[in-house]
Amino acid sequence: EMEKLDTNASEEQGFCQLSEDYKQIYLPLTYSVIFVLGLPLNGTVLWLSWRQTKRWSCATIYLVNLMVADLLYVLTLPFLIVAYSLGDWWPFGELLCRLVRFLFYTNLYGSILLLTCISVHRFLGVCHPLRSLPYRTRRNALLGVAATWALVVLQLLPTLGFSHTAYISGHMVCYDMTSPENFDRFFAYSMILTLSGFVLPSLVILVCYSLMVRSLAKPEKTLERTGNTTRAKSIRTILLVCSLFALCFVPFHVSRSFYITLRFLASQDCQLLTVGSMAYKVWRPLVSMSSCLNPVLYFLSVGNNGVRLFQKLKHDKAGEHPAGGKGERPGGGQ
């Protein structure tokens, strides 16, 4: 993680030693909680989606891809848990170091873009239910998902170059950002990534939700066009996505931008550096809590159908019904 960079920076400047003992307890603990919650939650959603017999709706296509992004990331957590428990020693080699860092950012920016797709889809269903029907098709949802993955991978290819392993005092570490000599280039790349991967999608979501809230605030008009169920689903989606941004994505990007700006400006204020470093390292694992909250979005989107399907599948497992029983389709269309 970045802390080895801090050690380097403080050796060069000789003024600011950052104590980071808290990390050896805090990081393995938070990553373990996310792993223990995220793996079964996302696994269950994928299993439920796989078992449903009807064709996936657009919302289900987006949500399943969200769960895949979460699972890819959650499966890298055991490596981080071991590395931080060993006091920041990375025993897994160069390739896994780059892959773990790459998948962290893939999950982060993939989640943000997929949540943007879900929000635009909901917005069209609520504000332009009839006009948007030709566009709210499964084909377009699949195209949207393919474009999202392609964009995310293209945006994040540089992270494979920036992150790498290095020996510091005979101790193998895996850089979270990059080594000190590449830091200026990394800073420029990070700022562009924050704008394209976080600020722009956030603005799109904000516009969609503002217009949706305005439309949903006129119940008679909305109910005529969209019906009660869609209205309830839309309100739940707005609340959960806003919570995700407020709890996970916004604090992470603010603390990260603040910290790397301090580093880029080579700030001499030791107290500020300590606060910046700590804020970033505290929020870095917390941004991954989205992996545990995304499955909740699935159950809120599919409503009672999803709960019924889950109960039915539990019965199947207990042998009360034949194993191949027909699953119900979670709704979550418009």
mmCIF file of C-alpha atoms in Angstrom:
data_model
loop_
_atom_site.group_PDB
_atom_site.id
_atom_site.type_symbol
_atom_site.label_atom_id
_atom_site.label_comp_id
_atom_site.label_asym_id
_atom_site.label_seq_id
_atom_site.Cartn_x
_atom_site.Cartn_y
_atom_site.Cartn_z
ATOM 1 C CA GLU A 1 0.000 0.000 0.000
ATOM 2 C CA MET A 2 0.959 3.647 -0.110
ATOM 3 C CA GLU A 3 2.521 3.572 3.341
ATOM 4 C CA LYS A 4 5.854 2.317 2.029
ATOM 5 C CA LEU A 5 5.824 5.390 -0.156
ATOM 6 C CA ASP A 6 5.360 7.462 2.974
ATOM 7 C CA THR A 7 8.410 5.809 4.488
ATOM 8 C CA ASN A 8 10.400 6.746 1.388
ATOM 9 C CA ALA A 9 9.067 10.281 1.330
ATOM 10 C CA SER A 10 9.835 10.796 5.010
ATOM 11 C CA GLU A 11 13.370 9.458 4.560
ATOM 12 C CA GLU A 12 13.949 11.918 1.731
ATOM 13 C CA GLN A 13 12.477 14.859 3.630
ATOM 14 C CA GLY A 14 13.634 13.664 7.062
ATOM 15 C CA PHE A 15 10.868 15.375 8.966
ATOM 16 C CA CYS A 16 7.700 13.312 9.108
ATOM 17 C CA GLN A 17 7.522 9.712 10.273
ATOM 18 C CA LEU A 18 3.989 8.399 9.892
ATOM 19 C CA SER A 19 3.052 5.775 12.463
ATOM 20 C CA GLU A 20 0.882 3.153 10.784
ATOM 21 C CA ASP A 21 0.669 0.373 13.344
ATOM 22 C CA TYR A 22 -3.141 0.660 13.309
ATOM 23 C CA LYS A 23 -3.167 -0.817 9.796
ATOM 24 C CA GLN A 24 -2.074 -4.279 10.881
ATOM 25 C CA ILE A 25 -5.283 -4.644 12.890
ATOM 26 C CA TYR A 26 -7.712 -2.327 11.096
ATOM 27 C CA LEU A 27 -7.130 -3.452 7.478
ATOM 28 C CA PRO A 28 -7.200 -7.261 7.982
ATOM 29 C CA LEU A 29 -10.294 -6.826 10.181
ATOM 30 C CA THR A 30 -12.297 -4.660 7.735
ATOM 31 C CA TYR A 31 -11.277 -6.751 4.702
ATOM 32 C CA SER A 32 -12.277 -9.932 6.579
ATOM 33 C CA VAL A 33 -15.732 -8.519 7.387
ATOM 34 C CA ILE A 34 -16.236 -7.486 3.732
ATOM 35 C CA PHE A 35 -15.095 -10.944 2.555
ATOM 36 C CA VAL A 36 -17.364 -12.817 5.002
ATOM 37 C CA LEU A 37 -20.400 -10.695 4.026
ATOM 38 C CA GLY A 38 -19.670 -10.052 0.359
ATOM 39 C CA LEU A 39 -18.946 -13.608 -0.794
ATOM 40 C CA PRO A 40 -22.248 -15.250 0.308
ATOM 41 C CA LEU A 41 -24.388 -12.183 -0.524
ATOM 42 C CA ASN A 42 -23.111 -11.783 -4.087
ATOM 43 C CA GLY A 43 -22.923 -15.553 -4.574
ATOM 44 C CA THR A 44 -26.580 -15.903 -3.515
ATOM 45 C CA VAL A 45 -27.751 -13.205 -5.926
ATOM 46 C CA LEU A 46 -25.885 -14.811 -8.840
ATOM 47 C CA TRP A 47 -27.318 -18.202 -7.902
ATOM 48 C CA LEU A 48 -30.875 -16.808 -7.686
ATOM 49 C CA SER A 49 -30.474 -15.109 -11.070
ATOM 50 C CA TRP A 50 -29.098 -18.312 -12.593
ATOM 51 C CA ARG A 51 -32.025 -20.344 -11.230
ATOM 52 C CA GLN A 52 -34.794 -18.075 -12.512
ATOM 53 C CA THR A 53 -36.477 -19.574 -15.558
ATOM 54 C CA LYS A 54 -37.740 -16.510 -17.403
ATOM 55 C CA ARG A 55 -35.565 -14.190 -19.462
ATOM 56 C CA TRP A 56 -33.591 -11.624 -17.501
ATOM 57 C CA SER A 57 -35.010 -8.122 -17.480
ATOM 58 C CA CYS A 58 -32.756 -5.133 -18.211
ATOM 59 C CA ALA A 59 -32.400 -4.347 -14.501
ATOM 60 C CA THR A 60 -31.379 -7.959 -13.759
ATOM 61 C CA ILE A 61 -28.709 -7.831 -16.498
ATOM 62 C CA TYR A 62 -27.147 -4.727 -14.903
ATOM 63 C CA LEU A 63 -27.432 -6.115 -11.370
ATOM 64 C CA VAL A 64 -25.897 -9.500 -12.267
ATOM 65 C CA ASN A 65 -22.894 -7.695 -13.781
ATOM 66 C CA LEU A 66 -22.632 -5.631 -10.598
ATOM 67 C CA MET A 67 -22.453 -8.885 -8.574
ATOM 68 C CA VAL A 68 -19.784 -10.298 -10.923
ATOM 69 C CA ALA A 69 -17.665 -7.145 -10.397
ATOM 70 C CA ASP A 70 -18.118 -7.525 -6.627
ATOM 71 C CA LEU A 71 -17.197 -11.219 -6.621
ATOM 72 C CA LEU A 72 -14.036 -10.662 -8.683
ATOM 73 C CA TYR A 73 -12.936 -8.129 -6.086
ATOM 74 C CA VAL A 74 -14.053 -10.060 -2.980
ATOM 75 C CA LEU A 75 -12.002 -13.070 -4.141
ATOM 76 C CA THR A 76 -8.810 -10.951 -4.009
ATOM 77 C CA LEU A 77 -9.364 -9.969 -0.363
ATOM 78 C CA PRO A 78 -7.717 -13.053 1.253
ATOM 79 C CA PHE A 79 -4.388 -11.944 -0.333
ATOM 80 C CA LEU A 80 -4.706 -8.468 1.230
ATOM 81 C CA ILE A 81 -5.778 -9.903 4.594
ATOM 82 C CA VAL A 82 -2.666 -12.123 4.684
ATOM 83 C CA ALA A 83 -0.311 -9.340 3.479
ATOM 84 C CA TYR A 84 -1.481 -6.794 6.076
ATOM 85 C CA SER A 85 -1.508 -9.390 8.858
ATOM 86 C CA LEU A 86 2.149 -10.052 8.007
ATOM 87 C CA GLY A 87 2.941 -6.375 8.577
ATOM 88 C CA ASP A 88 2.716 -5.239 4.946
ATOM 89 C CA TRP A 89 4.868 -8.023 3.548
ATOM 90 C CA TRP A 90 3.709 -9.212 0.096
ATOM 91 C CA PRO A 91 4.544 -12.915 -0.402
ATOM 92 C CA PHE A 92 2.435 -13.514 -3.544
ATOM 93 C CA GLY A 93 4.649 -12.176 -6.329
ATOM 94 C CA GLU A 94 4.497 -9.466 -8.990
ATOM 95 C CA LEU A 95 1.570 -10.728 -11.111
ATOM 96 C CA LEU A 96 -0.858 -11.107 -8.209
ATOM 97 C CA CYS A 97 0.161 -7.700 -6.846
ATOM 98 C CA ARG A 98 -0.800 -5.991 -10.115
ATOM 99 C CA LEU A 99 -3.960 -8.093 -10.489
ATOM 100 C CA VAL A 100 -5.236 -7.400 -6.947
ATOM 101 C CA ARG A 101 -4.741 -3.633 -7.378
ATOM 102 C CA PHE A 102 -6.326 -3.713 -10.858
ATOM 103 C CA LEU A 103 -9.403 -5.629 -9.624
ATOM 104 C CA PHE A 104 -9.904 -3.190 -6.737
ATOM 105 C CA TYR A 105 -10.257 -0.289 -9.182
ATOM 106 C CA THR A 106 -12.213 -2.408 -11.702
ATOM 107 C CA ASN A 107 -14.778 -3.160 -9.003
ATOM 108 C CA LEU A 108 -14.888 0.482 -7.869
ATOM 109 C CA TYR A 109 -15.318 2.155 -11.270
ATOM 110 C CA GLY A 110 -17.304 -0.753 -12.748
ATOM 111 C CA SER A 111 -19.784 -0.438 -9.847
ATOM 112 C CA ILE A 112 -20.121 3.319 -10.327
ATOM 113 C CA LEU A 113 -20.763 2.969 -14.094
ATOM 114 C CA LEU A 114 -23.229 0.079 -13.673
ATOM 115 C CA LEU A 115 -25.111 2.059 -11.008
ATOM 116 C CA THR A 116 -25.211 4.914 -13.543
ATOM 117 C CA CYS A 117 -26.757 2.536 -16.146
ATOM 118 C CA ILE A 118 -29.343 1.350 -13.594
ATOM 119 C CA SER A 119 -30.167 4.964 -12.681
ATOM 120 C CA VAL A 120 -30.584 6.058 -16.327
ATOM 121 C CA HIS A 121 -32.771 2.982 -16.962
ATOM 122 C CA ARG A 122 -34.988 3.830 -13.944
ATOM 123 C CA PHE A 123 -35.116 7.504 -14.970
ATOM 124 C CA LEU A 124 -36.378 6.598 -18.466
ATOM 125 C CA GLY A 125 -38.956 4.211 -16.982
ATOM 126 C CA VAL A 126 -40.306 6.875 -14.611
ATOM 127 C CA CYS A 127 -40.031 10.121 -16.592
ATOM 128 C CA HIS A 128 -40.483 8.860 -20.178
ATOM 129 C CA PRO A 129 -42.167 5.449 -19.826
ATOM 130 C CA LEU A 130 -43.670 5.293 -23.338
ATOM 131 C CA ARG A 131 -41.193 7.311 -25.369
ATOM 132 C CA SER A 132 -38.261 5.297 -23.992
ATOM 133 C CA LEU A 133 -39.777 1.841 -24.567
ATOM 134 C CA PRO A 134 -37.857 1.222 -27.842
ATOM 135 C CA TYR A 135 -34.590 1.976 -25.993
ATOM 136 C CA ARG A 136 -35.223 -0.006 -22.807
ATOM 137 C CA THR A 137 -34.526 -3.361 -24.441
ATOM 138 C CA ARG A 138 -32.424 -6.317 -23.316
ATOM 139 C CA ARG A 139 -30.195 -5.807 -26.367
ATOM 140 C CA ASN A 140 -29.408 -2.237 -25.302
ATOM 141 C CA ALA A 141 -28.847 -3.376 -21.712
ATOM 142 C CA LEU A 142 -26.307 -5.959 -22.958
ATOM 143 C CA LEU A 143 -24.653 -3.288 -25.129
ATOM 144 C CA GLY A 144 -24.528 -0.954 -22.127
ATOM 145 C CA VAL A 145 -22.889 -3.625 -19.992
ATOM 146 C CA ALA A 146 -20.331 -4.471 -22.709
ATOM 147 C CA ALA A 147 -19.497 -0.771 -23.159
ATOM 148 C CA THR A 148 -19.147 -0.355 -19.373
ATOM 149 C CA TRP A 149 -16.658 -3.222 -19.043
ATOM 150 C CA ALA A 150 -14.668 -2.064 -22.092
ATOM 151 C CA LEU A 151 -14.493 1.519 -20.790
ATOM 152 C CA VAL A 152 -13.476 0.432 -17.283
ATOM 153 C CA VAL A 153 -10.716 -1.893 -18.504
ATOM 154 C CA LEU A 154 -9.359 0.787 -20.889
ATOM 155 C CA GLN A 155 -9.386 3.429 -18.153
ATOM 156 C CA LEU A 156 -7.615 1.129 -15.707
ATOM 157 C CA LEU A 157 -4.911 -0.444 -17.882
ATOM 158 C CA PRO A 158 -2.359 2.128 -16.578
ATOM 159 C CA THR A 159 -2.863 0.814 -13.014
ATOM 160 C CA LEU A 160 -1.283 -2.466 -14.165
ATOM 161 C CA GLY A 161 1.843 -0.471 -14.971
ATOM 162 C CA PHE A 162 1.814 1.804 -11.931
ATOM 163 C CA SER A 163 1.319 -0.839 -9.236
ATOM 164 C CA HIS A 164 4.185 -3.274 -8.710
ATOM 165 C CA THR A 165 6.249 -4.999 -6.054
ATOM 166 C CA ALA A 166 9.550 -3.683 -4.671
ATOM 167 C CA TYR A 167 11.985 -4.457 -1.899
ATOM 168 C CA ILE A 168 12.182 -1.858 0.867
ATOM 169 C CA SER A 169 14.702 -2.657 3.628
ATOM 170 C CA GLY A 170 14.720 -6.276 2.447
ATOM 171 C CA HIS A 171 10.934 -6.352 2.775
ATOM 172 C CA MET A 172 8.765 -7.132 -0.303
ATOM 173 C CA VAL A 173 5.845 -4.687 -0.633
ATOM 174 C CA CYS A 174 3.047 -4.275 -3.187
ATOM 175 C CA TYR A 175 2.499 -0.602 -4.079
ATOM 176 C CA ASP A 176 -1.128 0.472 -3.942
ATOM 177 C CA MET A 177 -0.440 3.578 -6.034
ATOM 178 C CA THR A 178 3.074 3.565 -7.453
ATOM 179 C CA SER A 179 6.746 4.024 -6.551
ATOM 180 C CA PRO A 180 7.993 7.566 -5.673
ATOM 181 C CA GLU A 181 9.792 8.134 -9.003
ATOM 182 C CA ASN A 182 6.517 7.655 -10.952
ATOM 183 C CA PHE A 183 4.359 9.653 -8.555
ATOM 184 C CA ASP A 184 3.968 12.823 -10.675
ATOM 185 C CA ARG A 185 2.636 10.847 -13.647
ATOM 186 C CA PHE A 186 0.427 8.815 -11.314
ATOM 187 C CA PHE A 187 -1.033 12.015 -9.825
ATOM 188 C CA ALA A 188 -2.059 13.316 -13.286
ATOM 189 C CA TYR A 189 -3.578 9.924 -14.208
ATOM 190 C CA SER A 190 -5.485 9.738 -10.885
ATOM 191 C CA MET A 191 -7.056 13.137 -11.336
ATOM 192 C CA ILE A 192 -8.238 12.276 -14.877
ATOM 193 C CA LEU A 193 -9.587 8.923 -13.607
ATOM 194 C CA THR A 194 -11.446 10.629 -10.734
ATOM 195 C CA LEU A 195 -13.107 13.000 -13.214
ATOM 196 C CA SER A 196 -14.041 10.395 -15.832
ATOM 197 C CA GLY A 197 -14.770 7.472 -13.502
ATOM 198 C CA PHE A 198 -16.425 9.233 -10.585
ATOM 199 C CA VAL A 199 -17.350 12.928 -11.102
ATOM 200 C CA LEU A 200 -19.036 12.572 -14.531
ATOM 201 C CA PRO A 201 -21.108 9.448 -13.651
ATOM 202 C CA SER A 202 -22.092 11.116 -10.336
ATOM 203 C CA LEU A 203 -23.389 14.162 -12.230
ATOM 204 C CA VAL A 204 -25.415 11.921 -14.577
ATOM 205 C CA ILE A 205 -26.947 10.117 -11.564
ATOM 206 C CA LEU A 206 -27.656 13.432 -9.843
ATOM 207 C CA VAL A 207 -29.489 14.821 -12.895
ATOM 208 C CA CYS A 208 -31.506 11.581 -13.333
ATOM 209 C CA TYR A 209 -32.531 11.489 -9.674
ATOM 210 C CA SER A 210 -33.424 15.185 -9.518
ATOM 211 C CA LEU A 211 -35.769 14.739 -12.479
ATOM 212 C CA MET A 212 -37.152 11.477 -11.049
ATOM 213 C CA VAL A 213 -37.855 13.049 -7.648
ATOM 214 C CA ARG A 214 -39.648 15.919 -9.375
ATOM 215 C CA SER A 215 -41.756 13.442 -11.322
ATOM 216 C CA LEU A 216 -42.405 11.153 -8.323
ATOM 217 C CA ALA A 217 -43.461 14.150 -6.224
ATOM 218 C CA LYS A 218 -46.585 14.397 -8.417
ATOM 219 C CA PRO A 219 -48.145 11.067 -7.402
ATOM 220 C CA GLU A 220 -51.376 11.308 -9.469
ATOM 221 C CA LYS A 221 -49.450 11.987 -12.662
ATOM 222 C CA THR A 222 -46.781 9.358 -11.946
ATOM 223 C CA LEU A 223 -49.220 6.636 -10.902
ATOM 224 C CA GLU A 224 -51.118 7.121 -14.163
ATOM 225 C CA ARG A 225 -47.958 6.508 -16.150
ATOM 226 C CA THR A 226 -45.852 4.113 -14.115
ATOM 227 C CA GLY A 227 -47.979 2.294 -11.557
ATOM 228 C CA ASN A 228 -47.430 1.856 -7.831
ATOM 229 C CA THR A 229 -44.821 -0.931 -7.957
ATOM 230 C CA THR A 230 -42.463 0.916 -10.289
ATOM 231 C CA ARG A 231 -42.846 4.048 -8.174
ATOM 232 C CA ALA A 232 -41.908 2.161 -4.984
ATOM 233 C CA LYS A 233 -38.973 0.450 -6.722
ATOM 234 C CA SER A 234 -37.729 3.782 -8.037
ATOM 235 C CA ILE A 235 -37.848 5.415 -4.602
ATOM 236 C CA ARG A 236 -35.952 2.457 -3.082
ATOM 237 C CA THR A 237 -33.329 2.602 -5.848
ATOM 238 C CA ILE A 238 -32.800 6.350 -5.365
ATOM 239 C CA LEU A 239 -32.383 5.970 -1.597
ATOM 240 C CA LEU A 240 -29.970 3.029 -1.814
ATOM 241 C CA VAL A 241 -27.777 4.442 -4.593
ATOM 242 C CA CYS A 242 -27.555 7.810 -2.798
ATOM 243 C CA SER A 243 -26.575 5.971 0.412
ATOM 244 C CA LEU A 244 -23.897 4.022 -1.500
ATOM 245 C CA PHE A 245 -22.391 7.243 -2.812
ATOM 246 C CA ALA A 246 -22.610 9.041 0.536
ATOM 247 C CA LEU A 247 -21.091 6.152 2.540
ATOM 248 C CA CYS A 248 -18.613 4.660 0.087
ATOM 249 C CA PHE A 249 -17.682 6.539 -3.075
ATOM 250 C CA VAL A 250 -17.708 10.223 -2.064
ATOM 251 C CA PRO A 251 -15.591 9.955 1.160
ATOM 252 C CA PHE A 252 -13.082 7.674 -0.619
ATOM 253 C CA HIS A 253 -12.552 10.006 -3.578
ATOM 254 C CA VAL A 254 -12.393 13.116 -1.404
ATOM 255 C CA SER A 255 -9.843 11.614 1.026
ATOM 256 C CA ARG A 256 -7.803 10.066 -1.799
ATOM 257 C CA SER A 257 -7.657 13.280 -3.856
ATOM 258 C CA PHE A 258 -6.734 15.284 -0.739
ATOM 259 C CA TYR A 259 -3.947 12.852 0.173
ATOM 260 C CA ILE A 260 -2.353 12.520 -3.258
ATOM 261 C CA THR A 261 -2.548 16.309 -3.771
ATOM 262 C CA LEU A 262 -0.610 16.794 -0.513
ATOM 263 C CA ARG A 263 1.942 14.257 -1.714
ATOM 264 C CA PHE A 264 2.189 15.879 -5.148
ATOM 265 C CA LEU A 265 2.716 19.331 -3.637
ATOM 266 C CA ALA A 266 5.361 17.772 -1.325
ATOM 267 C CA SER A 267 3.634 19.385 1.654
ATOM 268 C CA GLN A 268 5.905 20.145 4.594
ATOM 269 C CA ASP A 269 2.999 20.135 7.051
ATOM 270 C CA CYS A 270 3.507 16.930 9.004
ATOM 271 C CA GLN A 271 0.154 17.090 10.769
ATOM 272 C CA LEU A 272 -1.725 17.567 7.487
ATOM 273 C CA LEU A 273 0.134 14.656 5.883
ATOM 274 C CA THR A 274 -0.708 12.420 8.840
ATOM 275 C CA VAL A 275 -4.407 13.357 8.680
ATOM 276 C CA GLY A 276 -4.492 12.911 4.873
ATOM 277 C CA SER A 277 -2.715 9.569 5.013
ATOM 278 C CA MET A 278 -4.950 8.255 7.780
ATOM 279 C CA ALA A 279 -8.205 9.449 6.153
ATOM 280 C CA TYR A 280 -7.273 7.761 2.869
ATOM 281 C CA LYS A 281 -6.266 4.491 4.526
ATOM 282 C CA VAL A 282 -9.367 4.414 6.694
ATOM 283 C CA TRP A 283 -11.700 4.967 3.713
ATOM 284 C CA ARG A 284 -9.887 2.696 1.278
ATOM 285 C CA PRO A 285 -11.331 -0.550 2.701
ATOM 286 C CA LEU A 286 -14.658 1.140 3.535
ATOM 287 C CA VAL A 287 -15.275 1.977 -0.140
ATOM 288 C CA SER A 288 -15.417 -1.796 -0.653
ATOM 289 C CA MET A 289 -18.443 -2.015 1.642
ATOM 290 C CA SER A 290 -20.343 -1.323 -1.594
ATOM 291 C CA SER A 291 -19.697 -5.007 -2.400
ATOM 292 C CA CYS A 292 -21.924 -5.899 0.562
ATOM 293 C CA LEU A 293 -24.567 -3.231 -0.166
ATOM 294 C CA ASN A 294 -24.983 -3.915 -3.917
ATOM 295 C CA PRO A 295 -26.849 -7.231 -3.323
ATOM 296 C CA VAL A 296 -29.377 -5.267 -1.222
ATOM 297 C CA LEU A 297 -30.094 -3.238 -4.382
ATOM 298 C CA TYR A 298 -30.968 -6.509 -6.135
ATOM 299 C CA PHE A 299 -33.494 -7.524 -3.492
ATOM 300 C CA LEU A 300 -35.000 -4.028 -3.402
ATOM 301 C CA SER A 301 -35.278 -4.033 -7.208
ATOM 302 C CA VAL A 302 -36.852 -7.463 -7.527
ATOM 303 C CA GLY A 303 -39.297 -6.859 -4.664
ATOM 304 C CA ASN A 304 -41.448 -9.729 -3.360
ATOM 305 C CA ASN A 305 -40.740 -11.961 -6.364
ATOM 306 C CA GLY A 306 -37.121 -12.288 -5.270
ATOM 307 C CA VAL A 307 -38.099 -13.172 -1.705
ATOM 308 C CA ARG A 308 -40.588 -15.792 -2.946
ATOM 309 C CA LEU A 309 -37.962 -17.269 -5.268
ATOM 310 C CA PHE A 310 -35.462 -17.416 -2.413
ATOM 311 C CA GLN A 311 -37.970 -19.224 -0.142
ATOM 312 C CA LYS A 312 -38.873 -21.639 -2.928
ATOM 313 C CA LEU A 313 -35.220 -22.461 -3.590
ATOM 314 C CA LYS A 314 -34.649 -23.006 0.137
ATOM 315 C CA HIS A 315 -37.515 -25.520 0.083
ATOM 316 C CA ASP A 316 -36.008 -27.185 -2.987
ATOM 317 C CA LYS A 317 -32.752 -27.575 -1.095
ATOM 318 C CA ALA A 318 -34.513 -29.044 1.934
ATOM 319 C CA GLY A 319 -36.082 -31.628 -0.382
ATOM 320 C CA GLU A 320 -39.653 -30.339 0.020
ATOM 321 C CA HIS A 321 -39.857 -29.790 -3.742
ATOM 322 C CA PRO A 322 -38.033 -31.469 -6.637
ATOM 323 C CA ALA A 323 -34.645 -29.833 -7.157
ATOM 324 C CA GLY A 324 -35.413 -28.724 -10.687
ATOM 325 C CA GLY A 325 -38.583 -26.785 -9.741
ATOM 326 C CA LYS A 326 -39.364 -23.738 -11.786
ATOM 327 C CA GLY A 327 -37.987 -20.553 -10.208
ATOM 328 C CA GLU A 328 -39.902 -17.339 -10.293
ATOM 329 C CA ARG A 329 -38.490 -14.444 -12.154
ATOM 330 C CA PRO A 330 -37.369 -11.499 -10.086
ATOM 331 C CA GLY A 331 -39.083 -8.454 -11.579
ATOM 332 C CA GLY A 332 -36.998 -5.310 -11.630
ATOM 333 C CA GLY A 333 -37.885 -4.345 -15.199
ATOM 334 C CA GLN A 334 -38.616 -0.680 -15.496
#
